[in-house]
PDB file of C-alpha atoms in Angstrom:
ATOM      1  CA  UNK A   1     124.551  47.099  37.372  1.00  0.00           C
ATOM      2  CA  UNK A   2     121.535  44.854  37.187  1.00  0.00           C
ATOM      3  CA  UNK A   3     122.322  41.178  37.100  1.00  0.00           C
ATOM      4  CA  UNK A   4     120.881  37.698  37.540  1.00  0.00           C
ATOM      5  CA  UNK A   5     122.618  34.690  39.040  1.00  0.00           C
ATOM      6  CA  UNK A   6     121.197  31.258  38.662  1.00  0.00           C
ATOM      7  CA  UNK A   7     122.466  27.868  39.754  1.00  0.00           C
ATOM      8  CA  UNK A   8     124.883  26.250  37.376  1.00  0.00           C
ATOM      9  CA  UNK A   9     123.987  23.011  35.773  1.00  0.00           C
ATOM     10  CA  UNK A  10     123.618  20.661  34.323  1.00  0.00           C
ATOM     11  CA  UNK A  11     120.910  19.175  36.539  1.00  0.00           C
ATOM     12  CA  UNK A  12     119.961  15.576  35.956  1.00  0.00           C
ATOM     13  CA  UNK A  13     116.853  14.146  37.637  1.00  0.00           C
ATOM     14  CA  UNK A  14     114.750  11.088  37.420  1.00  0.00           C
ATOM     15  CA  UNK A  15     111.123  11.363  36.294  1.00  0.00           C
ATOM     16  CA  UNK A  16     108.767  12.415  39.112  1.00  0.00           C
ATOM     17  CA  UNK A  17     111.561  14.011  41.120  1.00  0.00           C
ATOM     18  CA  UNK A  18     111.293  17.442  42.703  1.00  0.00           C
ATOM     19  CA  UNK A  19     113.008  20.295  40.899  1.00  0.00           C
ATOM     20  CA  UNK A  20     114.423  23.501  42.321  1.00  0.00           C
ATOM     21  CA  UNK A  21     116.530  25.925  40.228  1.00  0.00           C
ATOM     22  CA  UNK A  22     117.803  28.850  42.313  1.00  0.00           C
ATOM     23  CA  UNK A  23     117.830  32.410  40.962  1.00  0.00           C
ATOM     24  CA  UNK A  24     118.837  35.610  42.668  1.00  0.00           C
ATOM     25  CA  UNK A  25     118.980  39.092  41.215  1.00  0.00           C
ATOM     26  CA  UNK A  26     120.487  42.499  41.872  1.00  0.00           C
ATOM     27  CA  UNK A  27     118.592  45.568  40.723  1.00  0.00           C
ATOM     28  CA  UNK A  28     118.462  49.255  41.393  1.00  0.00           C
ATOM     29  CA  UNK A  29     114.680  49.253  41.466  1.00  0.00           C
ATOM     30  CA  UNK A  30     111.895  46.669  41.643  1.00  0.00           C
ATOM     31  CA  UNK A  31     112.016  44.741  38.406  1.00  0.00           C
ATOM     32  CA  UNK A  32     109.667  42.156  36.992  1.00  0.00           C
ATOM     33  CA  UNK A  33     111.001  38.635  37.187  1.00  0.00           C
ATOM     34  CA  UNK A  34     110.706  35.884  34.626  1.00  0.00           C
ATOM     35  CA  UNK A  35     111.504  32.290  33.867  1.00  0.00           C
ATOM     36  CA  UNK A  36     111.975  31.332  30.256  1.00  0.00           C
ATOM     37  CA  UNK A  37     112.448  27.821  28.838  1.00  0.00           C
ATOM     38  CA  UNK A  38     114.387  26.835  25.693  1.00  0.00           C
ATOM     39  CA  UNK A  39     113.788  23.464  24.216  1.00  0.00           C
ATOM     40  CA  UNK A  40     116.487  22.026  21.913  1.00  0.00           C
ATOM     41  CA  UNK A  41     116.799  23.906  18.614  1.00  0.00           C
ATOM     42  CA  UNK A  42     114.148  26.399  19.547  1.00  0.00           C
ATOM     43  CA  UNK A  43     113.811  29.974  20.763  1.00  0.00           C
ATOM     44  CA  UNK A  44     112.862  31.075  24.268  1.00  0.00           C
ATOM     45  CA  UNK A  45     109.347  30.701  25.576  1.00  0.00           C
ATOM     46  CA  UNK A  46     108.008  32.588  28.559  1.00  0.00           C
ATOM     47  CA  UNK A  47     107.297  30.022  31.268  1.00  0.00           C
ATOM     48  CA  UNK A  48     106.087  32.256  34.101  1.00  0.00           C
ATOM     49  CA  UNK A  49     106.485  35.775  35.455  1.00  0.00           C
ATOM     50  CA  UNK A  50     105.890  37.901  38.573  1.00  0.00           C
ATOM     51  CA  UNK A  51     105.667  41.668  38.555  1.00  0.00           C
ATOM     52  CA  UNK A  52     105.803  42.589  42.232  1.00  0.00           C
ATOM     53  CA  UNK A  53     106.955  41.336  45.587  1.00  0.00           C
ATOM     54  CA  UNK A  54     105.187  38.201  46.941  1.00  0.00           C
ATOM     55  CA  UNK A  55     103.602  37.472  43.518  1.00  0.00           C
ATOM     56  CA  UNK A  56     103.652  33.809  42.586  1.00  0.00           C
ATOM     57  CA  UNK A  57     103.992  32.927  38.925  1.00  0.00           C
ATOM     58  CA  UNK A  58     102.854  29.498  37.797  1.00  0.00           C
ATOM     59  CA  UNK A  59     102.455  27.539  34.560  1.00  0.00           C
ATOM     60  CA  UNK A  60     102.513  23.841  33.527  1.00  0.00           C
ATOM     61  CA  UNK A  61     103.251  22.792  37.131  1.00  0.00           C
ATOM     62  CA  UNK A  62     106.111  25.158  37.592  1.00  0.00           C
ATOM     63  CA  UNK A  63     106.013  27.857  40.273  1.00  0.00           C
ATOM     64  CA  UNK A  64     108.221  30.731  41.413  1.00  0.00           C
ATOM     65  CA  UNK A  65     107.648  33.359  44.075  1.00  0.00           C
ATOM     66  CA  UNK A  66     109.050  36.932  43.967  1.00  0.00           C
ATOM     67  CA  UNK A  67     110.926  37.321  47.243  1.00  0.00           C
ATOM     68  CA  UNK A  68     112.122  40.874  47.692  1.00  0.00           C
ATOM     69  CA  UNK A  69     113.695  40.259  51.088  1.00  0.00           C
ATOM     70  CA  UNK A  70     116.023  37.645  49.646  1.00  0.00           C
ATOM     71  CA  UNK A  71     116.063  39.044  46.090  1.00  0.00           C
ATOM     72  CA  UNK A  72     115.217  35.620  44.772  1.00  0.00           C
ATOM     73  CA  UNK A  73     112.846  33.932  42.283  1.00  0.00           C
ATOM     74  CA  UNK A  74     113.501  30.185  42.583  1.00  0.00           C
ATOM     75  CA  UNK A  75     111.805  27.874  40.119  1.00  0.00           C
ATOM     76  CA  UNK A  76     110.138  24.721  41.506  1.00  0.00           C
ATOM     77  CA  UNK A  77     108.191  21.794  40.142  1.00  0.00           C
ATOM     78  CA  UNK A  78     106.890  18.958  42.286  1.00  0.00           C
ATOM     79  CA  UNK A  79     107.184  16.122  39.704  1.00  0.00           C
ATOM     80  CA  UNK A  80     109.241  16.540  36.596  1.00  0.00           C
ATOM     81  CA  UNK A  81     108.645  14.766  33.345  1.00  0.00           C
ATOM     82  CA  UNK A  82     110.977  13.740  30.581  1.00  0.00           C
ATOM     83  CA  UNK A  83     109.355  16.427  28.425  1.00  0.00           C
ATOM     84  CA  UNK A  84     110.631  19.110  30.898  1.00  0.00           C
ATOM     85  CA  UNK A  85     114.176  18.509  29.637  1.00  0.00           C
ATOM     86  CA  UNK A  86     115.334  21.949  28.451  1.00  0.00           C
ATOM     87  CA  UNK A  87     117.384  24.946  29.375  1.00  0.00           C
ATOM     88  CA  UNK A  88     115.806  27.314  31.870  1.00  0.00           C
ATOM     89  CA  UNK A  89     116.712  31.005  32.045  1.00  0.00           C
ATOM     90  CA  UNK A  90     115.869  33.414  34.903  1.00  0.00           C
ATOM     91  CA  UNK A  91     115.515  37.044  33.831  1.00  0.00           C
ATOM     92  CA  UNK A  92     114.692  40.423  35.320  1.00  0.00           C
ATOM     93  CA  UNK A  93     113.602  43.682  33.749  1.00  0.00           C
ATOM     94  CA  UNK A  94     110.598  45.409  32.317  1.00  0.00           C
ATOM     95  CA  UNK A  95     108.930  45.954  28.970  1.00  0.00           C
ATOM     96  CA  UNK A  96     111.948  47.578  27.335  1.00  0.00           C
ATOM     97  CA  UNK A  97     114.708  45.027  27.987  1.00  0.00           C
ATOM     98  CA  UNK A  98     115.669  41.994  30.024  1.00  0.00           C
ATOM     99  CA  UNK A  99     118.781  40.843  31.819  1.00  0.00           C
ATOM    100  CA  UNK A 100     119.241  37.066  31.776  1.00  0.00           C
ATOM    101  CA  UNK A 101     121.026  34.549  33.863  1.00  0.00           C
ATOM    102  CA  UNK A 102     123.344  32.060  32.170  1.00  0.00           C
ATOM    103  CA  UNK A 103     120.836  29.292  32.029  1.00  0.00           C
ATOM    104  CA  UNK A 104     120.465  25.891  33.678  1.00  0.00           C
ATOM    105  CA  UNK A 105     120.261  22.787  31.579  1.00  0.00           C
ATOM    106  CA  UNK A 106     117.827  20.209  32.945  1.00  0.00           C
ATOM    107  CA  UNK A 107     117.799  16.612  31.832  1.00  0.00           C
ATOM    108  CA  UNK A 108     115.038  14.323  33.077  1.00  0.00           C
ATOM    109  CA  UNK A 109     115.602  10.596  32.675  1.00  0.00           C
ATOM    110  CA  UNK A 110     112.761   7.994  32.501  1.00  0.00           C
TER     111      UNK A 110
ATOM    112  CA  UNK B   1      99.636  35.575  14.045  1.00  0.00           C
ATOM    113  CA  UNK B   2     103.194  34.725  12.946  1.00  0.00           C
ATOM    114  CA  UNK B   3     104.710  36.415  16.015  1.00  0.00           C
ATOM    115  CA  UNK B   4     108.398  37.228  15.575  1.00  0.00           C
ATOM    116  CA  UNK B   5     110.008  36.044  12.318  1.00  0.00           C
ATOM    117  CA  UNK B   6     113.739  35.875  11.886  1.00  0.00           C
ATOM    118  CA  UNK B   7     115.621  35.212   8.680  1.00  0.00           C
ATOM    119  CA  UNK B   8     117.799  33.492   7.779  1.00  0.00           C
ATOM    120  CA  UNK B   9     117.857  30.534  10.190  1.00  0.00           C
ATOM    121  CA  UNK B  10     121.447  29.634   9.392  1.00  0.00           C
ATOM    122  CA  UNK B  11     124.294  31.645   7.889  1.00  0.00           C
ATOM    123  CA  UNK B  12     128.028  31.146   7.314  1.00  0.00           C
ATOM    124  CA  UNK B  13     130.123  34.232   6.667  1.00  0.00           C
ATOM    125  CA  UNK B  14     133.751  34.802   5.988  1.00  0.00           C
ATOM    126  CA  UNK B  15     135.744  37.173   8.180  1.00  0.00           C
ATOM    127  CA  UNK B  16     135.214  40.742   6.983  1.00  0.00           C
ATOM    128  CA  UNK B  17     131.933  40.149   5.142  1.00  0.00           C
ATOM    129  CA  UNK B  18     128.852  42.100   6.101  1.00  0.00           C
ATOM    130  CA  UNK B  19     125.260  41.001   6.350  1.00  0.00           C
ATOM    131  CA  UNK B  20     121.897  41.895   7.772  1.00  0.00           C
ATOM    132  CA  UNK B  21     119.825  39.667  10.050  1.00  0.00           C
ATOM    133  CA  UNK B  22     116.170  40.312   9.503  1.00  0.00           C
ATOM    134  CA  UNK B  23     113.501  40.496  12.207  1.00  0.00           C
ATOM    135  CA  UNK B  24     109.839  41.248  11.722  1.00  0.00           C
ATOM    136  CA  UNK B  25     106.865  41.135  14.148  1.00  0.00           C
ATOM    137  CA  UNK B  26     103.187  41.362  13.429  1.00  0.00           C
ATOM    138  CA  UNK B  27     101.900  42.059  16.947  1.00  0.00           C
ATOM    139  CA  UNK B  28     102.237  45.857  16.776  1.00  0.00           C
ATOM    140  CA  UNK B  29     104.710  45.753  19.630  1.00  0.00           C
ATOM    141  CA  UNK B  30     106.542  48.986  20.394  1.00  0.00           C
ATOM    142  CA  UNK B  31     109.647  47.394  21.849  1.00  0.00           C
ATOM    143  CA  UNK B  32     112.147  45.188  20.034  1.00  0.00           C
ATOM    144  CA  UNK B  33     115.503  43.796  20.953  1.00  0.00           C
ATOM    145  CA  UNK B  34     118.422  41.747  19.665  1.00  0.00           C
ATOM    146  CA  UNK B  35     120.201  39.268  21.898  1.00  0.00           C
ATOM    147  CA  UNK B  36     123.110  36.916  21.256  1.00  0.00           C
ATOM    148  CA  UNK B  37     123.367  33.547  22.959  1.00  0.00           C
ATOM    149  CA  UNK B  38     126.761  31.949  23.614  1.00  0.00           C
ATOM    150  CA  UNK B  39     127.502  28.765  25.565  1.00  0.00           C
ATOM    151  CA  UNK B  40     127.773  29.475  29.290  1.00  0.00           C
ATOM    152  CA  UNK B  41     126.944  33.166  28.813  1.00  0.00           C
ATOM    153  CA  UNK B  42     123.173  33.178  28.685  1.00  0.00           C
ATOM    154  CA  UNK B  43     121.614  35.865  26.503  1.00  0.00           C
ATOM    155  CA  UNK B  44     123.243  39.224  26.181  1.00  0.00           C
ATOM    156  CA  UNK B  45     121.496  42.343  24.901  1.00  0.00           C
ATOM    157  CA  UNK B  46     123.039  43.863  21.718  1.00  0.00           C
ATOM    158  CA  UNK B  47     120.625  46.670  20.841  1.00  0.00           C
ATOM    159  CA  UNK B  48     117.094  47.579  21.591  1.00  0.00           C
ATOM    160  CA  UNK B  49     114.386  49.947  20.386  1.00  0.00           C
ATOM    161  CA  UNK B  50     111.376  51.444  22.166  1.00  0.00           C
ATOM    162  CA  UNK B  51     109.721  52.634  18.986  1.00  0.00           C
ATOM    163  CA  UNK B  52     110.216  53.568  15.326  1.00  0.00           C
ATOM    164  CA  UNK B  53     113.203  55.867  14.990  1.00  0.00           C
ATOM    165  CA  UNK B  54     114.496  55.163  18.516  1.00  0.00           C
ATOM    166  CA  UNK B  55     117.295  52.743  19.247  1.00  0.00           C
ATOM    167  CA  UNK B  56     119.828  52.295  22.052  1.00  0.00           C
ATOM    168  CA  UNK B  57     122.800  50.164  22.847  1.00  0.00           C
ATOM    169  CA  UNK B  58     122.737  47.122  25.098  1.00  0.00           C
ATOM    170  CA  UNK B  59     125.532  45.218  26.827  1.00  0.00           C
ATOM    171  CA  UNK B  60     127.485  44.097  23.739  1.00  0.00           C
ATOM    172  CA  UNK B  61     126.808  46.561  20.875  1.00  0.00           C
ATOM    173  CA  UNK B  62     130.279  46.732  19.226  1.00  0.00           C
ATOM    174  CA  UNK B  63     130.342  45.495  15.670  1.00  0.00           C
ATOM    175  CA  UNK B  64     126.553  45.803  15.202  1.00  0.00           C
ATOM    176  CA  UNK B  65     124.296  48.420  13.829  1.00  0.00           C
ATOM    177  CA  UNK B  66     120.499  48.672  13.978  1.00  0.00           C
ATOM    178  CA  UNK B  67     117.780  50.939  12.739  1.00  0.00           C
ATOM    179  CA  UNK B  68     114.026  51.037  13.258  1.00  0.00           C
ATOM    180  CA  UNK B  69     112.219  52.692  10.370  1.00  0.00           C
ATOM    181  CA  UNK B  70     108.930  50.884  10.955  1.00  0.00           C
ATOM    182  CA  UNK B  71     107.215  49.361  13.987  1.00  0.00           C
ATOM    183  CA  UNK B  72     107.343  45.918  12.364  1.00  0.00           C
ATOM    184  CA  UNK B  73     111.001  45.572  11.382  1.00  0.00           C
ATOM    185  CA  UNK B  74     114.217  45.694  13.362  1.00  0.00           C
ATOM    186  CA  UNK B  75     117.195  44.503  11.290  1.00  0.00           C
ATOM    187  CA  UNK B  76     120.613  43.843  12.757  1.00  0.00           C
ATOM    188  CA  UNK B  77     123.665  44.647  10.608  1.00  0.00           C
ATOM    189  CA  UNK B  78     127.093  43.164  11.000  1.00  0.00           C
ATOM    190  CA  UNK B  79     129.450  45.645   9.446  1.00  0.00           C
ATOM    191  CA  UNK B  80     132.552  43.438   9.181  1.00  0.00           C
ATOM    192  CA  UNK B  81     132.079  39.971  10.531  1.00  0.00           C
ATOM    193  CA  UNK B  82     134.579  38.508  12.987  1.00  0.00           C
ATOM    194  CA  UNK B  83     134.877  34.934  14.367  1.00  0.00           C
ATOM    195  CA  UNK B  84     133.882  36.363  17.803  1.00  0.00           C
ATOM    196  CA  UNK B  85     130.465  37.104  16.350  1.00  0.00           C
ATOM    197  CA  UNK B  86     129.796  33.383  15.834  1.00  0.00           C
ATOM    198  CA  UNK B  87     126.680  32.944  17.923  1.00  0.00           C
ATOM    199  CA  UNK B  88     122.948  32.355  17.919  1.00  0.00           C
ATOM    200  CA  UNK B  89     121.040  35.613  17.547  1.00  0.00           C
ATOM    201  CA  UNK B  90     117.555  36.133  18.862  1.00  0.00           C
ATOM    202  CA  UNK B  91     115.124  38.895  18.135  1.00  0.00           C
ATOM    203  CA  UNK B  92     112.347  39.702  20.495  1.00  0.00           C
ATOM    204  CA  UNK B  93     109.397  42.081  20.832  1.00  0.00           C
ATOM    205  CA  UNK B  94     107.163  43.410  23.623  1.00  0.00           C
ATOM    206  CA  UNK B  95     104.887  46.307  24.473  1.00  0.00           C
ATOM    207  CA  UNK B  96     104.347  48.583  27.463  1.00  0.00           C
ATOM    208  CA  UNK B  97     101.063  46.792  28.162  1.00  0.00           C
ATOM    209  CA  UNK B  98     102.687  43.423  28.860  1.00  0.00           C
ATOM    210  CA  UNK B  99     105.775  42.143  30.660  1.00  0.00           C
ATOM    211  CA  UNK B 100     108.242  39.802  29.030  1.00  0.00           C
ATOM    212  CA  UNK B 101     109.259  39.368  25.465  1.00  0.00           C
ATOM    213  CA  UNK B 102     108.135  37.187  22.597  1.00  0.00           C
ATOM    214  CA  UNK B 103     111.178  35.619  20.913  1.00  0.00           C
ATOM    215  CA  UNK B 104     111.871  34.538  17.406  1.00  0.00           C
ATOM    216  CA  UNK B 105     113.309  31.133  16.610  1.00  0.00           C
ATOM    217  CA  UNK B 106     116.838  32.463  16.162  1.00  0.00           C
ATOM    218  CA  UNK B 107     119.582  32.768  13.557  1.00  0.00           C
ATOM    219  CA  UNK B 108     122.669  30.570  13.904  1.00  0.00           C
ATOM    220  CA  UNK B 109     125.620  32.518  12.498  1.00  0.00           C
ATOM    221  CA  UNK B 110     129.082  31.075  11.925  1.00  0.00           C
ATOM    222  CA  UNK B 111     131.960  33.321  10.936  1.00  0.00           C
ATOM    223  CA  UNK B 112     134.963  31.527   9.504  1.00  0.00           C
TER     224      UNK B 112
END
């Protein structure tokens, strides 16, 4: 069945470091891909999305490119801030329902 | 807009009790879903609905019932609570015209 695999955390970085969180998916078709972020004690917020191959989603300095050939959607940010500390979820699907990865906890230290 | 509203935010149940988690959205979204979040497991789909009167099972439906009598509301019923249902529950909504869901702030349920 459809699934999402993302790198296990936790990930701890210093402020201004480069971030990569890997995400790969398996799907029977061509799903849309998403990154969601969850700050402590809150629900999930859509961070960025891509709906077709080679699309690049971007928001708040984060980027991810839909790579069909490698079935990947890796999240990157060039310079992280303390305020980026959160749990990040990769997901695939469409309008009806989503399949999530297990989440990667990011901690950014000053 | 309030978005997706979930009530209650916290709940403690005894094993065997029943309860309903409420979810309401004011965005006129056709699609609504319930997920549970457990440590190390990510979010898993319980039930979802593509419109009023239409529901379907997700990955982990056992022990839960849903109904969708209106576009706005999508309650989740626990028939006989078990400790394995201790979790954080999220409701979400979307529409065919957009990709990705809008999530509520969650209900933290503890079954003792």
